Tab-separated table of C-alpha atoms and ligand atoms in Angstrom:
chain	number	residue	atom	x	y	z
A	1	MET	CA	13.515	-26.043	-21.067
A	2	GLU	CA	11.284	-23.584	-19.229
A	3	ASN	CA	7.571	-24.173	-18.541
A	4	PHE	CA	5.116	-22.723	-21.096
A	5	LYS	CA	3.423	-19.731	-19.512
A	6	ILE	CA	0.930	-16.940	-19.823
A	7	GLN	CA	0.201	-13.985	-18.428
A	8	LEU	CA	-3.528	-13.059	-17.759
A	9	PHE	CA	-4.392	-9.215	-17.603
A	10	SER	CA	-7.609	-7.669	-16.518
A	11	THR	CA	-8.922	-4.752	-14.914
A	12	SER	CA	-10.831	-7.036	-12.429
A	13	GLN	CA	-9.192	-9.372	-9.982
A	14	LEU	CA	-8.098	-11.883	-12.939
A	15	GLY	CA	-4.303	-11.326	-13.065
A	16	GLY	CA	-0.859	-13.218	-12.526
A	17	VAL	CA	0.968	-15.713	-14.568
A	18	LEU	CA	-0.318	-18.804	-15.410
A	19	ASP	CA	1.761	-21.922	-15.410
A	20	ILE	CA	0.640	-25.262	-16.121
A	21	GLY	CA	3.949	-26.850	-15.347
A	22	TYR	CA	4.426	-27.906	-18.899
A	23	THR	CA	7.218	-27.139	-21.833
A	24	ALA	CA	5.771	-26.075	-25.236
A	25	GLU	CA	7.406	-29.399	-26.101
A	26	GLN	CA	5.147	-31.368	-24.071
A	27	SER	CA	2.511	-30.600	-26.688
A	28	GLU	CA	-1.012	-31.647	-26.142
A	29	VAL	CA	-1.775	-29.990	-22.866
A	30	VAL	CA	-0.298	-26.914	-24.368
A	31	THR	CA	-2.194	-27.262	-27.797
A	32	ASP	CA	-4.940	-27.472	-25.551
A	33	LEU	CA	-4.379	-24.593	-23.619
A	34	LEU	CA	-3.635	-22.472	-26.791
A	35	LEU	CA	-7.050	-23.426	-28.065
A	36	LEU	CA	-8.494	-22.546	-25.300
A	37	PHE	CA	-7.587	-19.265	-26.163
A	38	ASN	CA	-8.223	-19.469	-29.710
A	39	ALA	CA	-4.912	-20.127	-31.190
A	40	GLN	CA	-4.501	-20.802	-34.771
A	41	PHE	CA	-2.156	-23.106	-35.863
A	42	ASP	CA	-0.168	-22.706	-39.283
A	43	ILE	CA	1.367	-25.935	-39.832
A	44	GLU	CA	3.026	-24.937	-42.917
A	45	LYS	CA	4.566	-21.842	-41.542
A	46	GLN	CA	5.181	-23.635	-38.154
A	47	SER	CA	3.872	-20.823	-36.541
A	48	ILE	CA	1.263	-20.067	-33.979
A	49	GLY	CA	-1.155	-16.968	-33.873
A	50	MET	CA	-3.186	-15.785	-31.049
A	51	ASP	CA	-5.174	-12.657	-30.617
A	52	TYR	CA	-4.309	-11.287	-26.960
A	53	LYS	CA	-7.882	-10.128	-26.718
A	54	HIS	CA	-10.443	-12.306	-25.302
A	55	GLN	CA	-13.669	-12.052	-23.672
A	56	TYR	CA	-15.480	-14.052	-21.083
A	57	THR	CA	-18.214	-15.347	-23.132
A	58	GLU	CA	-20.595	-18.204	-22.666
A	59	GLU	CA	-18.813	-19.921	-25.317
A	60	PHE	CA	-15.285	-19.344	-23.348
A	61	LYS	CA	-16.791	-20.758	-20.305
A	62	GLU	CA	-17.658	-23.895	-21.826
A	63	ARG	CA	-14.244	-24.365	-23.599
A	64	LEU	CA	-12.675	-23.466	-20.363
A	65	ASN	CA	-14.649	-26.151	-18.342
A	66	ASP	CA	-13.788	-28.686	-20.947
A	67	PHE	CA	-10.316	-28.098	-20.638
A	68	ILE	CA	-10.286	-28.301	-17.030
A	69	ASN	CA	-12.409	-31.517	-16.786
A	70	LYS	CA	-9.847	-33.098	-19.494
A	71	TYR	CA	-6.706	-32.271	-17.370
A	72	LYS	CA	-7.826	-32.066	-13.493
A	73	LYS	CA	-6.579	-35.387	-12.881
A	74	ILE	CA	-3.063	-34.842	-14.029
A	75	LEU	CA	-2.884	-31.052	-13.409
A	76	PRO	CA	-5.000	-30.815	-9.849
A	77	GLN	CA	-3.858	-27.203	-9.530
A	78	ILE	CA	-5.919	-25.959	-12.909
A	79	GLN	CA	-9.236	-26.545	-10.908
A	80	GLY	CA	-8.615	-22.984	-9.230
A	81	LEU	CA	-8.687	-21.515	-13.115
A	82	ALA	CA	-12.573	-21.695	-13.136
A	83	GLN	CA	-12.733	-19.667	-9.668
A	84	LYS	CA	-10.257	-16.962	-10.800
A	85	PHE	CA	-12.398	-16.576	-13.956
A	86	THR	CA	-15.420	-15.822	-12.361
A	87	LYS	CA	-14.036	-12.734	-10.887
A	88	LEU	CA	-14.694	-11.200	-14.517
A	89	LYS	CA	-18.287	-9.998	-15.269
A	90	PRO	CA	-20.333	-11.903	-18.300
A	91	ASP	CA	-18.687	-10.749	-21.694
A	92	GLU	CA	-15.658	-8.789	-19.787
A	93	TRP	CA	-13.050	-8.278	-21.842
A	94	PHE	CA	-9.084	-9.569	-20.979
A	95	PHE	CA	-5.888	-9.890	-22.080
A	96	THR	CA	-3.369	-12.799	-22.830
A	97	LEU	CA	0.327	-11.589	-22.724
A	98	PRO	CA	3.713	-13.329	-22.805
A	99	PRO	CA	4.959	-13.831	-18.954
A	100	ILE	CA	7.205	-10.452	-18.820
A	101	ASP	CA	7.400	-7.926	-16.241
A	102	LEU	CA	5.037	-4.996	-17.345
A	103	ASN	CA	6.337	-1.457	-16.405
A	104	THR	CA	3.872	1.139	-15.379
A	105	LYS	CA	3.609	2.785	-18.453
A	106	GLN	CA	2.701	-0.426	-20.410
A	107	LYS	CA	-0.047	-1.174	-17.549
A	108	TYR	CA	-1.612	2.274	-17.819
A	109	ALA	CA	-2.022	1.708	-21.684
A	110	LEU	CA	-3.221	-1.933	-21.605
A	111	GLU	CA	-5.773	-0.629	-18.994
A	112	LYS	CA	-6.810	1.910	-20.846
A	113	GLU	CA	-7.464	-0.415	-23.879
A	114	LEU	CA	-9.555	-2.502	-21.438
A	115	ASN	CA	-11.643	0.258	-20.476
A	116	GLN	CA	-12.306	0.986	-23.818
A	117	LEU	CA	-13.470	-2.084	-24.782
A	118	ASN	CA	-15.529	-2.674	-21.710
A	119	GLY	CA	-16.978	0.735	-22.169
A	120	ILE	CA	-15.436	2.028	-18.731
A	121	GLU	CA	-15.825	5.691	-19.126
A	122	SER	CA	-13.604	7.231	-16.594
A	123	GLU	CA	-14.350	10.434	-14.814
A	124	ILE	CA	-11.622	12.259	-15.661
A	125	THR	CA	-10.585	12.525	-19.278
A	126	ASN	CA	-7.230	10.769	-20.490
A	127	SER	CA	-5.976	14.311	-21.291
A	128	ASP	CA	-6.413	15.097	-17.408
A	129	ILE	CA	-4.683	11.974	-16.478
A	130	GLU	CA	-1.743	12.575	-18.625
A	131	SER	CA	-1.421	16.016	-17.212
A	132	LEU	CA	-1.594	14.785	-13.518
A	133	PHE	CA	0.208	11.664	-13.884
A	134	SER	CA	2.714	11.908	-16.755
A	135	GLY	CA	5.781	13.352	-14.550
A	136	VAL	CA	5.252	10.224	-12.486
A	137	MET	CA	4.965	7.609	-15.627
A	138	ASP	CA	7.626	9.019	-17.200
A	139	ASN	CA	9.859	8.873	-14.324
A	140	TYR	CA	8.696	6.202	-12.095
A	141	GLU	CA	7.629	2.558	-11.639
A	142	ILE	CA	4.926	1.992	-9.556
A	143	VAL	CA	5.015	-0.997	-7.015
A	144	THR	CA	1.649	-1.651	-5.350
A	145	PHE	CA	0.229	-4.585	-3.052
A	146	ASP	CA	-2.810	-6.311	-3.696
A	147	LEU	CA	-4.054	-7.092	-0.150
A	148	ASP	CA	-7.510	-7.977	-1.627
A	149	LYS	CA	-5.950	-11.804	-1.525
A	150	ASP	CA	-7.150	-14.062	1.439
A	151	LYS	CA	-3.670	-15.249	1.933
A	152	LYS	CA	-0.744	-13.395	3.861
A	153	ILE	CA	1.843	-11.737	1.638
A	154	LYS	CA	5.151	-12.688	3.027
A	155	ILE	CA	8.130	-10.575	2.049
A	156	GLY	CA	11.717	-12.051	1.872
A	157	GLU	CA	13.278	-15.137	2.342
A	158	GLY	CA	11.001	-18.141	3.741
A	159	LEU	CA	13.780	-20.316	5.411
A	160	LYS	CA	14.769	-19.042	8.898
A	161	ASN	CA	18.205	-20.208	8.726
A	162	LYS	CA	19.022	-18.735	5.647
A	163	ARG	CA	17.157	-15.237	6.812
A	164	VAL	CA	19.250	-11.945	6.857
A	165	CYS	CA	17.737	-8.909	8.625
A	166	ARG	CA	17.162	-6.303	6.523
A	167	PHE	CA	17.987	-3.762	9.408
A	168	CYS	CA	20.975	-5.204	11.252
A	169	LYS	CA	22.026	-7.483	8.248
A	170	LEU	CA	22.559	-10.121	10.991
A	171	GLN	CA	21.549	-13.867	10.395
A	172	SER	CA	21.012	-17.021	12.414
A	173	PRO	CA	22.399	-17.931	14.981
A	174	ASP	CA	23.321	-14.218	15.730
A	175	VAL	CA	19.879	-13.364	15.962
A	176	SER	CA	16.545	-15.328	15.913
A	177	PHE	CA	13.427	-14.649	13.967
A	178	LYS	CA	11.010	-16.342	16.139
A	179	LYS	CA	8.003	-13.816	15.984
A	180	GLU	CA	6.147	-12.800	13.019
A	181	ALA	CA	7.057	-9.397	12.043
A	182	HIS	CA	4.730	-7.132	10.034
A	183	ALA	CA	5.821	-5.177	7.540
A	184	ILE	CA	3.044	-1.985	8.574
A	185	SER	CA	2.085	-2.263	12.209
A	186	GLU	CA	-0.124	-5.023	13.312
A	187	ALA	CA	-1.883	-2.028	15.788
A	188	LEU	CA	-2.984	-0.097	12.308
A	189	GLY	CA	-5.143	-3.180	11.102
A	190	ASN	CA	-2.142	-4.755	9.110
A	191	LYS	CA	-2.601	-8.580	9.341
A	192	LYS	CA	-1.287	-9.535	5.780
A	193	LEU	CA	2.163	-7.681	4.853
A	194	VAL	CA	4.515	-9.790	6.784
A	195	LEU	CA	8.299	-9.261	6.746
A	196	ASN	CA	10.317	-12.502	7.080
A	197	GLU	CA	13.498	-10.401	7.035
A	198	GLU	CA	13.159	-8.610	10.439
A	199	CYS	CA	14.755	-10.222	13.610
A	200	ASP	CA	13.336	-10.332	16.537
A	201	LEU	CA	15.959	-7.897	18.245
A	202	CYS	CA	15.252	-5.166	15.653
A	203	ASN	CA	11.501	-6.168	15.731
A	204	GLU	CA	11.490	-5.239	19.075
A	205	PHE	CA	13.444	-2.087	19.076
A	206	PHE	CA	11.040	-0.733	16.265
A	207	ASP	CA	7.683	-1.594	18.178
A	208	GLU	CA	9.045	0.304	21.194
A	209	TYR	CA	11.059	3.421	19.837
A	210	VAL	CA	9.939	3.784	16.486
A	211	GLU	CA	6.470	2.629	15.243
A	212	ARG	CA	4.791	2.881	19.182
A	213	ASP	CA	4.758	6.951	18.487
A	214	PHE	CA	3.168	6.395	14.996
A	215	VAL	CA	0.568	4.368	16.783
A	216	PHE	CA	-0.071	6.579	19.257
A	217	TYR	CA	-0.244	9.463	16.989
A	218	HIS	CA	-2.967	7.497	15.035
A	219	ASP	CA	-4.928	6.354	18.351
A	220	LEU	CA	-7.874	8.436	17.537
A	221	VAL	CA	-8.498	7.385	14.353
A	222	ARG	CA	-8.041	3.728	15.294
A	223	THR	CA	-10.700	4.398	18.143
A	224	MET	CA	-12.842	6.202	15.836
A	225	PHE	CA	-12.996	3.630	13.003
A	226	GLY	CA	-12.555	0.428	15.367
A	227	ILE	CA	-9.057	-0.565	14.056
A	228	LYS	CA	-8.114	-3.818	15.450
A	229	ASN	CA	-4.903	-4.440	17.455
A	230	LYS	CA	-2.876	-7.507	18.038
A	231	GLU	CA	-5.160	-8.664	20.633
A	232	ASN	CA	-8.165	-8.056	18.460
A	233	LYS	CA	-9.292	-5.228	20.358
A	234	THR	CA	-10.130	-1.709	19.333
A	235	PRO	CA	-8.125	0.745	21.670
A	236	LYS	CA	-10.430	2.804	24.161
A	237	MET	CA	-8.742	6.187	24.775
A	238	LYS	CA	-8.428	7.699	28.285
A	239	GLY	CA	-6.296	10.753	28.768
A	240	ARG	CA	-6.595	13.477	31.608
A	241	ASN	CA	-9.624	15.425	30.285
A	242	PHE	CA	-11.492	12.670	28.322
A	243	GLU	CA	-12.346	9.243	27.457
A	244	PHE	CA	-12.990	8.207	23.881
A	245	PHE	CA	-14.489	4.862	22.804
A	246	LYS	CA	-16.776	2.830	20.651
A	247	ASP	CA	-19.636	1.079	22.672
A	248	GLU	CA	-20.982	-1.917	22.019
A	249	ASP	CA	-23.559	-0.612	19.369
A	250	LYS	CA	-20.624	0.896	17.563
A	251	ASN	CA	-21.475	4.609	18.843
A	252	LEU	CA	-18.844	6.592	19.077
A	253	ASN	CA	-18.510	8.100	22.916
A	254	VAL	CA	-16.341	11.315	23.618
A	255	ALA	CA	-16.832	12.006	27.442
A	256	ILE	CA	-15.340	15.311	28.414
A	257	VAL	CA	-14.505	16.160	31.790
A	258	SER	CA	-15.777	19.351	32.596
A	259	VAL	CA	-14.164	21.988	33.811
A	260	ASP	CA	-17.536	24.418	34.550
A	261	GLU	CA	-18.420	24.415	38.185
A	262	SER	CA	-22.073	26.214	37.584
A	263	GLY	CA	-23.407	22.974	36.508
A	264	LYS	CA	-25.449	24.400	33.691
A	265	SER	CA	-25.995	22.418	30.747
A	266	GLN	CA	-23.998	23.785	27.852
A	267	GLU	CA	-24.211	23.357	23.964
A	268	PRO	CA	-21.851	20.833	22.795
A	269	PRO	CA	-18.764	22.282	21.800
A	270	LYS	CA	-17.494	22.770	18.254
A	271	SER	CA	-14.036	21.938	18.718
A	272	VAL	CA	-12.326	20.003	21.935
A	273	SER	CA	-8.598	19.569	22.553
A	274	PHE	CA	-7.666	16.463	24.342
A	275	ASN	CA	-4.457	16.010	26.531
A	276	THR	CA	-3.500	11.846	25.903
A	277	ASP	CA	-0.746	11.915	28.371
A	278	ASN	CA	1.283	9.896	25.994
A	279	LYS	CA	4.672	11.553	24.847
A	280	ILE	CA	5.758	10.999	21.284
A	281	ARG	CA	8.652	12.484	19.240
A	282	VAL	CA	7.102	13.703	15.685
A	283	GLN	CA	10.561	12.465	14.217
A	284	ASN	CA	9.472	9.114	15.128
A	285	ILE	CA	6.577	9.638	12.388
A	286	TYR	CA	8.713	9.764	9.433
A	287	LYS	CA	10.953	7.089	10.830
A	288	ALA	CA	8.075	4.835	10.866
A	289	LEU	CA	6.824	5.724	7.402
A	290	CYS	CA	10.543	4.874	6.049
A	291	LYS	CA	10.386	1.539	8.022
A	292	PHE	CA	7.178	0.500	6.266
A	293	ALA	CA	8.502	1.687	3.187
A	294	LEU	CA	11.683	-0.255	3.607
A	295	SER	CA	9.687	-3.403	5.086
A	296	VAL	CA	8.053	-4.005	1.871
A	297	MET	CA	10.390	-3.177	-0.881
A	298	GLY	CA	11.999	-5.854	-3.048
A	299	GLU	CA	15.722	-6.377	-1.553
A	300	GLU	CA	17.250	-5.618	-4.674
A	301	PHE	CA	16.683	-1.930	-3.500
A	302	LEU	CA	17.979	-2.299	0.135
A	303	ASP	CA	21.602	-1.362	-0.881
A	304	TYR	CA	20.597	2.100	-1.761
A	305	PHE	CA	18.985	2.678	1.675
A	306	SER	CA	22.192	2.060	4.231
A	307	ASP	CA	21.960	5.226	5.667
A	308	THR	CA	18.302	5.193	5.982
A	309	ILE	CA	18.324	1.969	7.897
A	310	ASP	CA	21.026	3.666	10.164
A	311	TRP	CA	19.009	6.496	10.545
A	312	ILE	CA	16.049	4.449	11.795
A	313	ARG	CA	17.593	1.868	13.670
A	314	ASN	CA	19.996	3.551	15.488
A	315	GLU	CA	18.231	6.632	17.345
A	316	ASN	CA	20.066	8.672	14.973
A	317	VAL	CA	18.492	12.126	14.785
A	318	ALA	CA	18.481	14.230	11.344
A	319	GLU	CA	18.285	17.487	11.469
A	320	ARG	CA	16.271	18.398	8.922
A	321	LEU	CA	13.876	16.305	6.932
A	322	PRO	CA	12.363	17.000	3.830
A	323	LYS	CA	8.216	17.814	4.021
A	324	ILE	CA	5.807	15.450	4.165
A	325	ALA	CA	2.481	15.820	2.061
A	326	MET	CA	-0.461	15.295	4.145
A	327	LEU	CA	-4.255	15.055	3.180
A	328	ASN	CA	-7.111	14.192	5.313
A	329	SER	CA	-10.175	13.239	3.414
A	330	TYR	CA	-13.078	10.582	3.432
A	331	SER	CA	-13.007	9.853	-0.212
A	332	PHE	CA	-10.221	7.383	-0.205
A	333	PHE	CA	-11.087	6.084	3.157
A	334	THR	CA	-9.155	2.668	3.703
A	335	GLU	CA	-9.707	0.684	7.060
A	336	ARG	CA	-6.347	-1.402	6.475
A	337	PRO	CA	-3.276	0.719	5.631
A	338	GLU	CA	-2.072	0.696	1.792
A	339	VAL	CA	1.133	1.666	0.431
A	340	THR	CA	2.474	2.503	-2.845
A	341	LEU	CA	6.307	2.870	-3.875
A	342	PHE	CA	7.099	5.112	-6.687
A	343	PHE	CA	10.756	4.179	-7.518
A	344	ARG	CA	12.752	6.228	-10.237
A	345	ASN	CA	13.466	4.705	-13.176
A	346	ASN	CA	16.077	6.995	-14.478
A	347	ASP	CA	19.096	9.202	-13.722
A	348	ASN	CA	16.993	12.497	-13.413
A	349	TYR	CA	18.732	13.646	-9.932
A	350	GLU	CA	16.317	16.282	-9.757
A	351	LEU	CA	13.569	14.024	-8.655
A	352	PRO	CA	14.074	11.922	-5.443
A	353	PHE	CA	14.612	8.301	-5.927
A	354	LEU	CA	11.908	6.555	-3.644
A	355	VAL	CA	8.352	8.318	-3.363
A	356	VAL	CA	6.118	6.676	-1.033
A	357	GLU	CA	2.244	6.819	-0.857
A	358	PHE	CA	1.162	5.523	2.534
A	359	ARG	CA	-2.850	5.591	3.605
A	360	PHE	CA	-4.578	4.872	6.507
A	361	THR	CA	-8.429	5.749	7.365
A	362	TYR	CA	-8.520	9.049	6.194
A	363	TYR	CA	-4.934	10.067	6.412
A	364	MET	CA	-2.884	10.096	3.491
A	365	TYR	CA	0.927	10.824	3.456
A	366	ILE	CA	2.907	11.441	0.230
A	367	PHE	CA	6.794	11.261	1.449
A	368	ILE	CA	10.334	11.016	0.192
A	369	VAL	CA	12.699	8.559	1.613
A	370	PRO	CA	15.759	10.382	2.817
A	371	PHE	CA	19.352	9.451	2.544
A	372	SER	CA	19.045	7.186	-0.402
A	373	SER	CA	22.464	6.924	-2.301
A	374	LYS	CA	20.456	7.147	-5.611
A	375	ASP	CA	19.698	11.052	-4.648
A	376	LYS	CA	22.268	13.652	-5.273
A	377	VAL	CA	19.949	16.535	-3.526
A	378	ASN	CA	18.098	16.146	0.241
A	379	PHE	CA	15.158	18.324	-1.189
A	380	LEU	CA	15.334	20.514	1.541
A	381	ASP	CA	15.770	23.515	-0.546
A	382	GLU	CA	12.114	24.646	-1.193
A	383	SER	CA	12.920	24.723	-4.994
A	384	GLU	CA	14.357	20.954	-5.048
A	385	TYR	CA	11.168	20.547	-3.093
A	386	GLN	CA	9.027	22.232	-5.718
A	387	THR	CA	10.792	20.415	-8.637
A	388	PHE	CA	9.766	17.233	-7.059
A	389	LEU	CA	6.057	18.227	-6.642
A	390	ASN	CA	5.999	19.509	-9.853
A	391	SER	CA	6.590	15.949	-10.719
A	392	PHE	CA	3.913	14.499	-8.701
A	393	ASN	CA	1.501	17.070	-10.190
A	394	HIS	CA	-1.618	15.463	-8.687
A	395	ILE	CA	-0.620	16.580	-5.125
A	396	ARG	CA	-0.037	20.009	-6.457
A	397	ALA	CA	-3.380	19.814	-8.159
A	398	LYS	CA	-5.059	18.919	-5.355
A	399	GLY	CA	-5.015	22.252	-3.138
A	400	ASP	CA	-5.748	20.413	0.192
A	401	PHE	CA	-2.649	19.004	0.840
A	402	SER	CA	-0.573	20.123	3.729
A	403	PHE	CA	3.166	20.074	3.892
A	404	VAL	CA	4.212	18.889	7.519
A	405	ASP	CA	7.575	18.942	8.947
A	406	PHE	CA	8.370	15.949	11.195
A	407	SER	CA	11.944	16.755	11.765
A	408	GLU	CA	11.198	17.559	15.259
A	409	ASN	CA	12.880	15.091	17.548
A	410	ILE	CA	11.896	16.114	21.186
A	411	GLU	CA	9.757	14.369	23.268
A	412	ARG	CA	6.147	15.984	23.538
A	413	GLU	CA	2.851	14.997	24.883
A	414	LEU	CA	0.587	14.272	22.444
A	415	LYS	CA	-3.024	16.196	21.910
A	416	TYR	CA	-6.143	15.935	20.030
A	417	THR	CA	-8.017	18.552	18.521
A	418	ILE	CA	-11.403	17.346	17.274
A	419	ASN	CA	-13.974	19.560	15.287
A	420	PHE	CA	-17.264	18.645	15.162
A	421	GLU	CA	-19.316	19.284	12.147
A	422	GLN	CA	-23.113	19.120	11.825
A	423	ARG	CA	-24.288	17.705	8.620
A	424	GLU	CA	-27.383	18.639	7.934
A	425	THR	CA	-28.126	15.622	5.101
A	426	ASN	CA	-27.922	12.845	8.282
A	427	LYS	CA	-27.866	15.052	11.001
A	428	SER	CA	-25.139	12.814	12.029
A	429	MET	CA	-21.469	13.945	13.441
A	430	GLN	CA	-18.655	13.467	11.142
A	431	PRO	CA	-15.581	14.129	13.327
A	432	THR	CA	-12.161	15.035	11.669
A	433	ALA	CA	-9.375	14.872	14.108
A	434	LYS	CA	-5.858	16.365	14.122
A	435	ALA	CA	-3.051	15.227	16.594
A	436	ALA	CA	-0.408	17.427	17.175
A	437	ALA	CA	2.510	17.230	20.035
A	438	ASP	CA	3.235	20.099	21.236
B	501	LIG	ZN1	17.741	-7.119	12.828
């Protein structure tokens, strides 16, 4: 007999499945739990009725405390329940649902209902949302990661002797799993998403040949925003003609090697180009993004990406890759990397099977994971790519995305161009930086 479970749902942090470890037959505790949520028992009809809509009122808080006090000795884990609920605002509405997996559309509908109950008005109207996101919601399941939790999120098999590496498919004792492998490079500030199923050899290979280039590419923003690496340090950049670092007062310093021989003081430059001495291959940026996606996805999807894995781990070169939609904006600024996966849930082969949104500092990348066995076209053709964009209408609607080709696989020196912009409001400099390998 399965345990009795209730799923909690709110727009705040309250969420997840509540499992008190009892089956419905072990009636008293389950009955009390149901009473906590105002269930009505009809003995004649042998039925239980419970409204799924609840409010975090003072009265509910009292009932919750009574329930916890009554059972905390035999169910120590329920003490955390009061803490969980404190994330709700007074009188905030939340839902109790059966413990089923909700798809993206269902979640969206429930959130909409909750926002209405809680009187939250969105700046964009519902019809705006429908027109921007319906192409995504009708065709994709969205997977996000709750990185606000304090704990690490460990992906894949916990037991080392049972682990199979996602990338080389080997297991112990042929490969070892001694190092903690980060699903997204630690140098990008990811301390939480850990991949159990990455062997030490693959970890080393990706570090050195794939992720390293991605990290170099973002060195400037890592320095600008003080992103901490493995050693908990923020990088200081030094190239042939510049130095770039944050001082103890967190001021950003740019020292430029002047080539002016006259010694006159000059106006600060509006735009400066820096040579880093670091060499990268642009295709590795695309490989690294795909490596992050393969690291966080559920293992049930891995079989569809054998060719993608082959491409990223064997120094294989793809001749051409789909363009990546890129946006630089302070409006979604995030210090730690965030990743969202969009899996197609139907057989509409005009759309890519997996699309990923990756955000880091003011960079947003939206890309197709190539070479999936679930895809019948490769989205290299302009018309194929446009069909994809039609479905991801929010990319198209925001005119400031650029579509960048990351196919090139020639090792080139990385250069930065920084534009300094004088802001009238606070007179501070808010630099935007672009990296390019050319
Ligand atoms: Zn491996």
